[in-house]
Short mmCIF file of C-alpha atoms and ligand atoms in Angstrom, two decimals:
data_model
loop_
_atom_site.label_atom_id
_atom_site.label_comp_id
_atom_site.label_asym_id
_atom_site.label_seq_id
_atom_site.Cartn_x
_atom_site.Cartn_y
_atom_site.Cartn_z
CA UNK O 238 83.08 0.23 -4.97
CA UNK O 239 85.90 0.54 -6.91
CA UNK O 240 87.97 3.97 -7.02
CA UNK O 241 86.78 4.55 -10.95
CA UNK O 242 83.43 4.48 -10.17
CA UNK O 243 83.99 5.78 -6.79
CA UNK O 244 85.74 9.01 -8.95
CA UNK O 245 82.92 9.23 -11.61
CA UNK O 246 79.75 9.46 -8.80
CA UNK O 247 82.27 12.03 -7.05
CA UNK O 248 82.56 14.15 -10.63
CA UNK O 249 78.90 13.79 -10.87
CA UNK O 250 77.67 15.22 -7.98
CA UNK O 251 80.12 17.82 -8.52
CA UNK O 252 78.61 18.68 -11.92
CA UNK O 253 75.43 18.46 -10.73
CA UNK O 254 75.85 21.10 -7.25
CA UNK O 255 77.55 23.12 -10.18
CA UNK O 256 74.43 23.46 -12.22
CA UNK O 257 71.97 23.89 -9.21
CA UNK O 258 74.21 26.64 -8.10
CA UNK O 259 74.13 28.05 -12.19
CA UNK O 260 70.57 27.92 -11.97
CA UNK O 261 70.36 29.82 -8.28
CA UNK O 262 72.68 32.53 -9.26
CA UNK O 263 70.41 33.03 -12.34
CA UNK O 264 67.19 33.01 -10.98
CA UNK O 265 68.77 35.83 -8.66
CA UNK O 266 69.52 37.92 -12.02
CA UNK O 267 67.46 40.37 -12.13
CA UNK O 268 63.96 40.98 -14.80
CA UNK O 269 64.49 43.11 -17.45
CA UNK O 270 62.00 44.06 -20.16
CA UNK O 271 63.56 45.95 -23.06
CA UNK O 272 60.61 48.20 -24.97
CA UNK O 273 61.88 48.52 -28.49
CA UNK O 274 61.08 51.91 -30.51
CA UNK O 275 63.14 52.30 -33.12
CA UNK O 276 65.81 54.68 -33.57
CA UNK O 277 69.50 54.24 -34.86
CA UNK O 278 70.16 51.99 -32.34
CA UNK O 279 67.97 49.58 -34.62
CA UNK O 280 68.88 51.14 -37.64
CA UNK O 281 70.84 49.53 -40.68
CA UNK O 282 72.92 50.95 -43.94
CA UNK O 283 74.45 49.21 -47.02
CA UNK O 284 77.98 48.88 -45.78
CA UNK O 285 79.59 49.98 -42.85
CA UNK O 286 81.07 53.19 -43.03
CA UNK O 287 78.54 55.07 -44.98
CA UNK O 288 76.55 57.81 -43.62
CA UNK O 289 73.13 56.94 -44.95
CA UNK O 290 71.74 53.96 -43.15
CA UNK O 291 67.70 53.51 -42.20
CA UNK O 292 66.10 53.76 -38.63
CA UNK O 293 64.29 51.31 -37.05
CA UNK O 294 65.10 48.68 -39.26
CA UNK O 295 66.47 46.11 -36.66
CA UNK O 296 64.21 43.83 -34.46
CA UNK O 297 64.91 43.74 -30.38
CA UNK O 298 66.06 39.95 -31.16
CA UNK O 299 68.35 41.23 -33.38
CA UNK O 300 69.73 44.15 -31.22
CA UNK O 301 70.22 41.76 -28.34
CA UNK O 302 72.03 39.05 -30.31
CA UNK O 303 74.61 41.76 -30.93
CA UNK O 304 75.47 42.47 -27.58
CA UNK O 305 77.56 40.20 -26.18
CA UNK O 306 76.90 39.31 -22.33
CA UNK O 307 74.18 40.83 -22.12
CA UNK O 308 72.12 38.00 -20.66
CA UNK O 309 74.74 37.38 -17.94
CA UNK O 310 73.44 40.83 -16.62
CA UNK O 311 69.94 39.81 -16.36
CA UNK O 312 66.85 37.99 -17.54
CA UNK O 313 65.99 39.64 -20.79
CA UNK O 314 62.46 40.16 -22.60
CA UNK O 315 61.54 42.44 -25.54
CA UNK O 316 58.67 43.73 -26.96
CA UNK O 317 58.25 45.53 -30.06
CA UNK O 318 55.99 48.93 -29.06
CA UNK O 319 57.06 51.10 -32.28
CA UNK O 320 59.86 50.95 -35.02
CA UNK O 321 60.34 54.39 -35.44
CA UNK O 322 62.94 57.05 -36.46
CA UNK O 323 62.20 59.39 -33.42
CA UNK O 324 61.30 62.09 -35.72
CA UNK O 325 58.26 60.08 -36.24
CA UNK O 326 57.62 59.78 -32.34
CA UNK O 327 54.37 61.12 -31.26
CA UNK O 328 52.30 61.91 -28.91
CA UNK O 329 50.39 58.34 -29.03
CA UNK O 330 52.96 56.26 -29.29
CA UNK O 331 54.42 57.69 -25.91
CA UNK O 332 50.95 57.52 -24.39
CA UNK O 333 51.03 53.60 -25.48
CA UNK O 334 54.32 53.33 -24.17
CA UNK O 335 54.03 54.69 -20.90
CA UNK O 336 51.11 52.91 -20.07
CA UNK O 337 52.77 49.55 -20.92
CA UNK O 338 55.59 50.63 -18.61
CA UNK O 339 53.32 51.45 -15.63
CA UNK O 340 51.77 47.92 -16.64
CA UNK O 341 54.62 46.02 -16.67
CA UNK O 342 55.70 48.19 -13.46
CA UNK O 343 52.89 46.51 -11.38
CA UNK O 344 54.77 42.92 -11.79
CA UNK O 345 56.65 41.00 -9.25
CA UNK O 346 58.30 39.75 -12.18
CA UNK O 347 59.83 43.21 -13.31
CA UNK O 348 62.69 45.07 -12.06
CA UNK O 349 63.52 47.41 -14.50
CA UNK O 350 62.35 48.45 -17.63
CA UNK O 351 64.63 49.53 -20.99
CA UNK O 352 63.39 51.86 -23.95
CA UNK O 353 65.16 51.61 -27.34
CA UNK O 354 64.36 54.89 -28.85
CA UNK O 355 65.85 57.20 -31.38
CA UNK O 356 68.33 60.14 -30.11
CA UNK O 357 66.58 62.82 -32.16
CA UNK O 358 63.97 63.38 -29.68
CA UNK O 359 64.86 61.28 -26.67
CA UNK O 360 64.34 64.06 -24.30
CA UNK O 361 61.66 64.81 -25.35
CA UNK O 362 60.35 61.21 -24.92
CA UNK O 363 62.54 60.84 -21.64
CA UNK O 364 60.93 63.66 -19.87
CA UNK O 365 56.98 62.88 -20.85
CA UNK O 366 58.24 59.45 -19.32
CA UNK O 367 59.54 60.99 -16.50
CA UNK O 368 56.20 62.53 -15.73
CA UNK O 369 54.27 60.29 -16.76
CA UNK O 370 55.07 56.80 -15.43
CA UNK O 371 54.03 55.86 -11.80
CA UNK O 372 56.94 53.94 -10.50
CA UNK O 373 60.34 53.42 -8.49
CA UNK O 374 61.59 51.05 -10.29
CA UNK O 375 64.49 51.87 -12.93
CA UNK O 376 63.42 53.40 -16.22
CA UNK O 377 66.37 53.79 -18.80
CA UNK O 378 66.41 55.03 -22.55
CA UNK O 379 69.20 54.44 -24.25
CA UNK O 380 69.67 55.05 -28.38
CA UNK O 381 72.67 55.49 -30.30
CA UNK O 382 74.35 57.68 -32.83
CA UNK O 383 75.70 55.10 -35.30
CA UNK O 384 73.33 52.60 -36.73
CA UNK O 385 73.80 48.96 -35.74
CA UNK O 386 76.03 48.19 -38.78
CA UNK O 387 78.50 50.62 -38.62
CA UNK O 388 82.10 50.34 -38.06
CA UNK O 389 81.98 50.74 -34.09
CA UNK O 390 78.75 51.08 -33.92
CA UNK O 391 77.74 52.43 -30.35
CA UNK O 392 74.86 50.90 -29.64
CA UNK O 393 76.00 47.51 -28.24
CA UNK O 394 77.24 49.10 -25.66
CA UNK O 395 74.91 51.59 -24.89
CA UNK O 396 72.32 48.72 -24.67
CA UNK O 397 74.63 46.60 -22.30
CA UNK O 398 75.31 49.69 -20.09
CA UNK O 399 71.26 50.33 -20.28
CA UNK O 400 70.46 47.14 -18.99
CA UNK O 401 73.18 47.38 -16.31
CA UNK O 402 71.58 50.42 -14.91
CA UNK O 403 67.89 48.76 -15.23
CA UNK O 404 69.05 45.86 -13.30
CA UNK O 405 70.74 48.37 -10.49
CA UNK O 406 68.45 48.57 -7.48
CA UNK O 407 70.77 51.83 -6.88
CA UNK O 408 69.26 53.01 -10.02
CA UNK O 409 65.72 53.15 -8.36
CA UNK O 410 63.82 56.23 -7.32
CA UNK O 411 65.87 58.49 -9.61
CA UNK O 412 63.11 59.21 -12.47
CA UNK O 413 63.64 58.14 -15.72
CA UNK O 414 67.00 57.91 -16.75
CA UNK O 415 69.31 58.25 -20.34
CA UNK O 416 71.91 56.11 -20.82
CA UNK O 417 74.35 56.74 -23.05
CA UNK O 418 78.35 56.78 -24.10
CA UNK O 419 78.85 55.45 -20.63
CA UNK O 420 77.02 58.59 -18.94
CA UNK O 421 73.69 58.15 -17.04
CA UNK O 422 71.48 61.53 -17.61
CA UNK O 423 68.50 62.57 -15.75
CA UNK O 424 65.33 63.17 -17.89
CA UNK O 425 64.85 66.72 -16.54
CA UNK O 426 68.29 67.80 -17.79
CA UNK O 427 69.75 65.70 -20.59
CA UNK O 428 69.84 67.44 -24.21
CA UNK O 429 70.73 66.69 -27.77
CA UNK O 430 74.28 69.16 -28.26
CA UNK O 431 75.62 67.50 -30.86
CA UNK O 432 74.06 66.39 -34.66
CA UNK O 433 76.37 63.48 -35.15
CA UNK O 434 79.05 63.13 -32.38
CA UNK O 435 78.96 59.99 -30.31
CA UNK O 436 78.98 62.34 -27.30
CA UNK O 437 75.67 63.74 -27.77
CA UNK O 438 74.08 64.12 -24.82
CA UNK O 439 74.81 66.50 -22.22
CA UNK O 440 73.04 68.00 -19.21
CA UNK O 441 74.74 71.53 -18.91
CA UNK O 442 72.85 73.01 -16.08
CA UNK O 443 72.67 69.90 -13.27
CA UNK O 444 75.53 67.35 -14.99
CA UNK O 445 74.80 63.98 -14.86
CA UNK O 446 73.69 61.47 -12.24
CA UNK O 447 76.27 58.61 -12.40
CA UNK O 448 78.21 57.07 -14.67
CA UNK O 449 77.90 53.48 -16.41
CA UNK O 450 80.90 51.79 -17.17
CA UNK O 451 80.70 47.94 -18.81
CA UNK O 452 77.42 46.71 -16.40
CA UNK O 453 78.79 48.48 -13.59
CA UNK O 454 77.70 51.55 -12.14
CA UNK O 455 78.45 55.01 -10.21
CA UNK O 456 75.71 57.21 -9.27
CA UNK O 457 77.04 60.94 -8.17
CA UNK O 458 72.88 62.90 -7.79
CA UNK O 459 69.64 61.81 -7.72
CA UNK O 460 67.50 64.81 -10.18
CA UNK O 461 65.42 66.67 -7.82
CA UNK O 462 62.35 67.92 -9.77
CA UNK O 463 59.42 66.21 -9.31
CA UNK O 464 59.11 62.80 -11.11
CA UNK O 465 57.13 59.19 -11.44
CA UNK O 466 55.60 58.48 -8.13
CA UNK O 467 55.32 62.16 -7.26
CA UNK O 468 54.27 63.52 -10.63
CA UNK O 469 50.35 64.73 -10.14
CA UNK O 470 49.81 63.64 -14.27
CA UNK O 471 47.98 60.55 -14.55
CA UNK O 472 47.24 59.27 -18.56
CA UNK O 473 45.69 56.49 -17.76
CA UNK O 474 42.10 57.56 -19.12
CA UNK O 475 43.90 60.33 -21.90
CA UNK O 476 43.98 59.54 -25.41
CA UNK O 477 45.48 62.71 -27.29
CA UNK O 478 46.86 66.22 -25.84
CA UNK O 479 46.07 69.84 -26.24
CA UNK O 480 47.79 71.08 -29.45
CA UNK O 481 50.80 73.16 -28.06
CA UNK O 482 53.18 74.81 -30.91
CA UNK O 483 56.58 75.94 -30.36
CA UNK O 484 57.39 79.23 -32.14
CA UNK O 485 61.63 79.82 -32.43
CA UNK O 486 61.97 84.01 -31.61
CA UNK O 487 65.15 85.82 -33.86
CA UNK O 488 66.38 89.17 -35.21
CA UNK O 489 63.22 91.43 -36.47
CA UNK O 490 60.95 88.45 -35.90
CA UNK O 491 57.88 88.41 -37.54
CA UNK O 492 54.44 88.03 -35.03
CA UNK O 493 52.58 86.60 -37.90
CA UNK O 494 53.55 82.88 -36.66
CA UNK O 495 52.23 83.84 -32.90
CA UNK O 496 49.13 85.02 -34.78
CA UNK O 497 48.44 81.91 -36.47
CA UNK O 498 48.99 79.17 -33.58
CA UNK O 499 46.55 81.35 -31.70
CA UNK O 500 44.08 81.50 -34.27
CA UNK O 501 44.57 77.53 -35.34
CA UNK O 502 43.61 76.37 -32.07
CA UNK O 503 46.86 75.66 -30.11
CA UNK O 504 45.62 75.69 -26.03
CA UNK O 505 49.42 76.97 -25.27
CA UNK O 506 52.78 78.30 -27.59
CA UNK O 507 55.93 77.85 -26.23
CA UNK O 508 58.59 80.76 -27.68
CA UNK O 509 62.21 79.49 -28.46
CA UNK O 510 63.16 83.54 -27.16
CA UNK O 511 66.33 84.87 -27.27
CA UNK O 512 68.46 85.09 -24.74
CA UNK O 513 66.42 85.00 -21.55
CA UNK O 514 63.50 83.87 -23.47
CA UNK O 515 62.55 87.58 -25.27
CA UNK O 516 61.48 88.41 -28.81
CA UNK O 517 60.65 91.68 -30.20
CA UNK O 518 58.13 93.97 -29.49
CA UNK O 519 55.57 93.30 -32.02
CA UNK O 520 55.91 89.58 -31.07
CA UNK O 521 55.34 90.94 -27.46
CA UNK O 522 52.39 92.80 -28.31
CA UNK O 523 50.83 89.16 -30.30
CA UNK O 524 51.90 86.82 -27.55
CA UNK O 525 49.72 88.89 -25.32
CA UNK O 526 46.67 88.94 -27.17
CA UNK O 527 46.94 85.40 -27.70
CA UNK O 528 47.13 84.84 -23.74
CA UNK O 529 43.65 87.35 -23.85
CA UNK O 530 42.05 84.83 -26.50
CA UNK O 531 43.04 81.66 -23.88
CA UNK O 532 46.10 80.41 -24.72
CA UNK O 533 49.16 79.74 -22.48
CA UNK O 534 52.26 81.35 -23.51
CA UNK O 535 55.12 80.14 -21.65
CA UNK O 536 58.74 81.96 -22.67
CA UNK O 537 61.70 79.47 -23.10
CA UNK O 538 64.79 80.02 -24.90
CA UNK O 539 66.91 79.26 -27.84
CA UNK O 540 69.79 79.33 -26.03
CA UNK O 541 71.70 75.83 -25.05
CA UNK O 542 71.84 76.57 -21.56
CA UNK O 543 70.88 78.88 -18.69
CA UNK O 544 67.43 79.97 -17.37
CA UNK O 545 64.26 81.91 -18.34
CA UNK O 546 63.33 83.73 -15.10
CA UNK O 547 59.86 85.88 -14.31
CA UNK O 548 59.52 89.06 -14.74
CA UNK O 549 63.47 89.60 -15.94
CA UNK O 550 62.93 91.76 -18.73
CA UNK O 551 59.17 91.37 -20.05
CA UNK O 552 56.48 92.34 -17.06
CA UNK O 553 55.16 88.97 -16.91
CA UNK O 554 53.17 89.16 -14.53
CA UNK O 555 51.28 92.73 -16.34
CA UNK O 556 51.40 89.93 -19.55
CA UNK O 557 50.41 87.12 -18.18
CA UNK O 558 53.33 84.78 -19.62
CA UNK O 559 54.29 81.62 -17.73
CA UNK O 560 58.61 81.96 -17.47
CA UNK O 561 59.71 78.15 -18.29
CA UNK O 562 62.87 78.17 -16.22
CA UNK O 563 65.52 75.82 -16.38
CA UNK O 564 62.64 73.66 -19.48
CA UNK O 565 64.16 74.03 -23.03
CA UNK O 566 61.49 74.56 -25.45
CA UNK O 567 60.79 71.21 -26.52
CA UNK O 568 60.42 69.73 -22.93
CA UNK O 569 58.32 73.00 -22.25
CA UNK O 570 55.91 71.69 -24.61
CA UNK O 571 55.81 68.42 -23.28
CA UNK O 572 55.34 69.90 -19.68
CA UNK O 573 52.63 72.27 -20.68
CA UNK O 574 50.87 69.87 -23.36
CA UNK O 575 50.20 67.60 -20.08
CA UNK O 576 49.36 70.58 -17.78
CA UNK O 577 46.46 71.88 -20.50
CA UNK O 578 44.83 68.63 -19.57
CA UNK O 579 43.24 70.33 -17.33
CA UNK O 580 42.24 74.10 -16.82
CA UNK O 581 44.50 76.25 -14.33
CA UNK O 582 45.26 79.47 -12.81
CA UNK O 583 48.49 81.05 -14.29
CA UNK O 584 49.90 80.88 -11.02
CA UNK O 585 49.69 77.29 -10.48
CA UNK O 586 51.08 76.42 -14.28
CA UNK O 587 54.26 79.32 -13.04
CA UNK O 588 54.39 76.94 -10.21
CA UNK O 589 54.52 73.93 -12.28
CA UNK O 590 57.37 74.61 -14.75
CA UNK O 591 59.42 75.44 -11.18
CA UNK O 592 58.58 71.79 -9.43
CA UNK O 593 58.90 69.50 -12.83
N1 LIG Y 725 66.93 60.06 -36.59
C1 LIG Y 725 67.37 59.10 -35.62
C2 LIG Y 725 66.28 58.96 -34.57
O1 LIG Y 725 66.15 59.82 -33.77
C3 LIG Y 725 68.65 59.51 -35.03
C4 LIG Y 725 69.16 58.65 -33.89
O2 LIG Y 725 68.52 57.77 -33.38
O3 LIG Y 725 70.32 58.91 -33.49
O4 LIG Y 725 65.59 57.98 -34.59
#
């Protein structure tokens, strides 16, 4: 054989041990399903630096072709569950959602699952998640604050860093988890702070559980409420949830608002209270007659941080309130809208709002 051909079978089998070693690190990548939503992470605007823009404009296909890399992280699906502003999330939407994810959960050929959603009322979303889905594997919203064709738009990023932690077996076990502006949140403690800052989210009583940095990742806590696997709610067979109503407590509050939820059927009202979750007397005096007529009342608070405690400055026990400690009114509602599922003692909804 001469050397030419001797140097061209050499450069062959070189090329070819090359791509069979291409195609072993890749089928080693991780599965990845992204679940699109909507949300200004798929939103769009006219030009790039104006503030109006409209969510959930933007496909998955086109979210992902805007991230560069992002396939060297893992093997990449979509699906299209909603396209949504999350203002418009609801209630059955989430209940379609989280059964996918406990569907696609079951798969040998998933090992971690990605929600596009909006930021408006990702914890929301985030924490029915967290309660709701029965699995180990990594669950991670992620959203962003500047529509996709903004000058530095964040979600790129975000979505990259999402799918980094999804693809992170150290990721596993933790309960659903927000990723965003490089910081992984747990569902349980993660809150909206900020109407239009990049740096949004923040969870001001626990901090966060890790960090993402550009696919790569630091995890500091693992959130230790009760979540997923360990979470006694099971939606499998429910189709819609008790009406709960959130009613926001100020200075000489009116009870006429308490009255009404109570007499338009809500099964539970969360208060927004002040301070340590209180409102005025004559909102007192409603809140318990509503809890004679049925209905739940569990006592949350306005304020950004801190907790509601029992039996602080209102006799709950004498009243009959549920105290919604470290829960913020909206997750409250979430928490208690899936507890009304079934009927229970006060005691074991108190209970409740202290292991979730
Ligand atoms: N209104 C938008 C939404 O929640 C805001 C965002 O995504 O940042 O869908």
């Amino acid at each position: 054989m001469n050397s030419f051909k001797h140097r061209r079978i050499v450069l062959m089998i070189a090329a070819l041990v090359a791509s069979l070693q291409l195609a072993t690190a890749q089928g080693k990548k991780p599965n990845v399903t992204i679940l699109a939503t909507g949300g200004t992470i798929a939103g769009a605007g006219a030009t790039g630096t104006q503030a109006a823009y409209t969510s959930g404009a933007v496909t998955i296909d086109a979210m992902l072709a805007a991230v560069p890399g992002i396939k060297d992280l893992a093997n990449i699906k979509g699906e299209q569950v909603s396209n949504v502003g999350s203002q418009d999330m609801s209630f059955d939407i989430l209940l379609k959602l989280a059964k996918r994810i406990n569907e696609l959960a079951k798969s040998n050929d998933v090992d971690g699952i990605v929600i596009t959603h909006g930021t408006d009322t990702m914890e929301e979303s985030a924490f029915f998640l967290n309660l709701t889905v029965k699995t180990d594997k990594p669950v991670v919203m992620v959203g962003s604050m500047r529509p996709s064709t903004a000058v530095s738009a964040d979600g790129p990023l975000n979505l990259y860093n999402a799918v980094g932690v999804a693809a992170d077996p150290k990721a596993k076990g933790r309960g659903v988890l927000v990723v965003m502006n490089d910081w992984i949140h747990g569902a349980h403690s993660l809150t909206k702070t900020s109407t239009t800052a990049v740096q949004t989210f923040m969870s001001p009583l626990r901090g966060l559980v890790g960090v993402a940095t550009f696919g790569k990742n630091d995890f500091y806590s693992s959130p230790e409420w009760k979540h997923t696997t360990q979470s006694e709610f099971d939606i499998s067979q429910v189709t819609a949830l008790p009406r709960v109503d959130i009613i926001y407590a100020d200075l000489d509050m009116s009870p006429a608002l308490i009255d009404a939820s109570a007499g338009g059927g809500a099964k539970g009202i969360v208060i927004a209270g002040v301070g340590n979750g209180n409102m005025n007397k004559v909102s007192v005096d409603a809140a318990a007659n509503a809890v004679k007529k049925g209905v739940v009342v569990v006592r949350s608070s306005r304020v950004a941080t801190g907790t509601v405690g029992r039996n602080v400055e209102l006799d709950d026990d004498k009243l009959g309130f549920i105290a919604s400690d470290e829960l913020n009114p909206q997750k409250a509602r979430v928490l208690l809208s899936l507890a009304l599922l079934k009927n229970r003692e006060p005691k074991e909804l108190q209970d409740m709002f202290y292991k979730y």
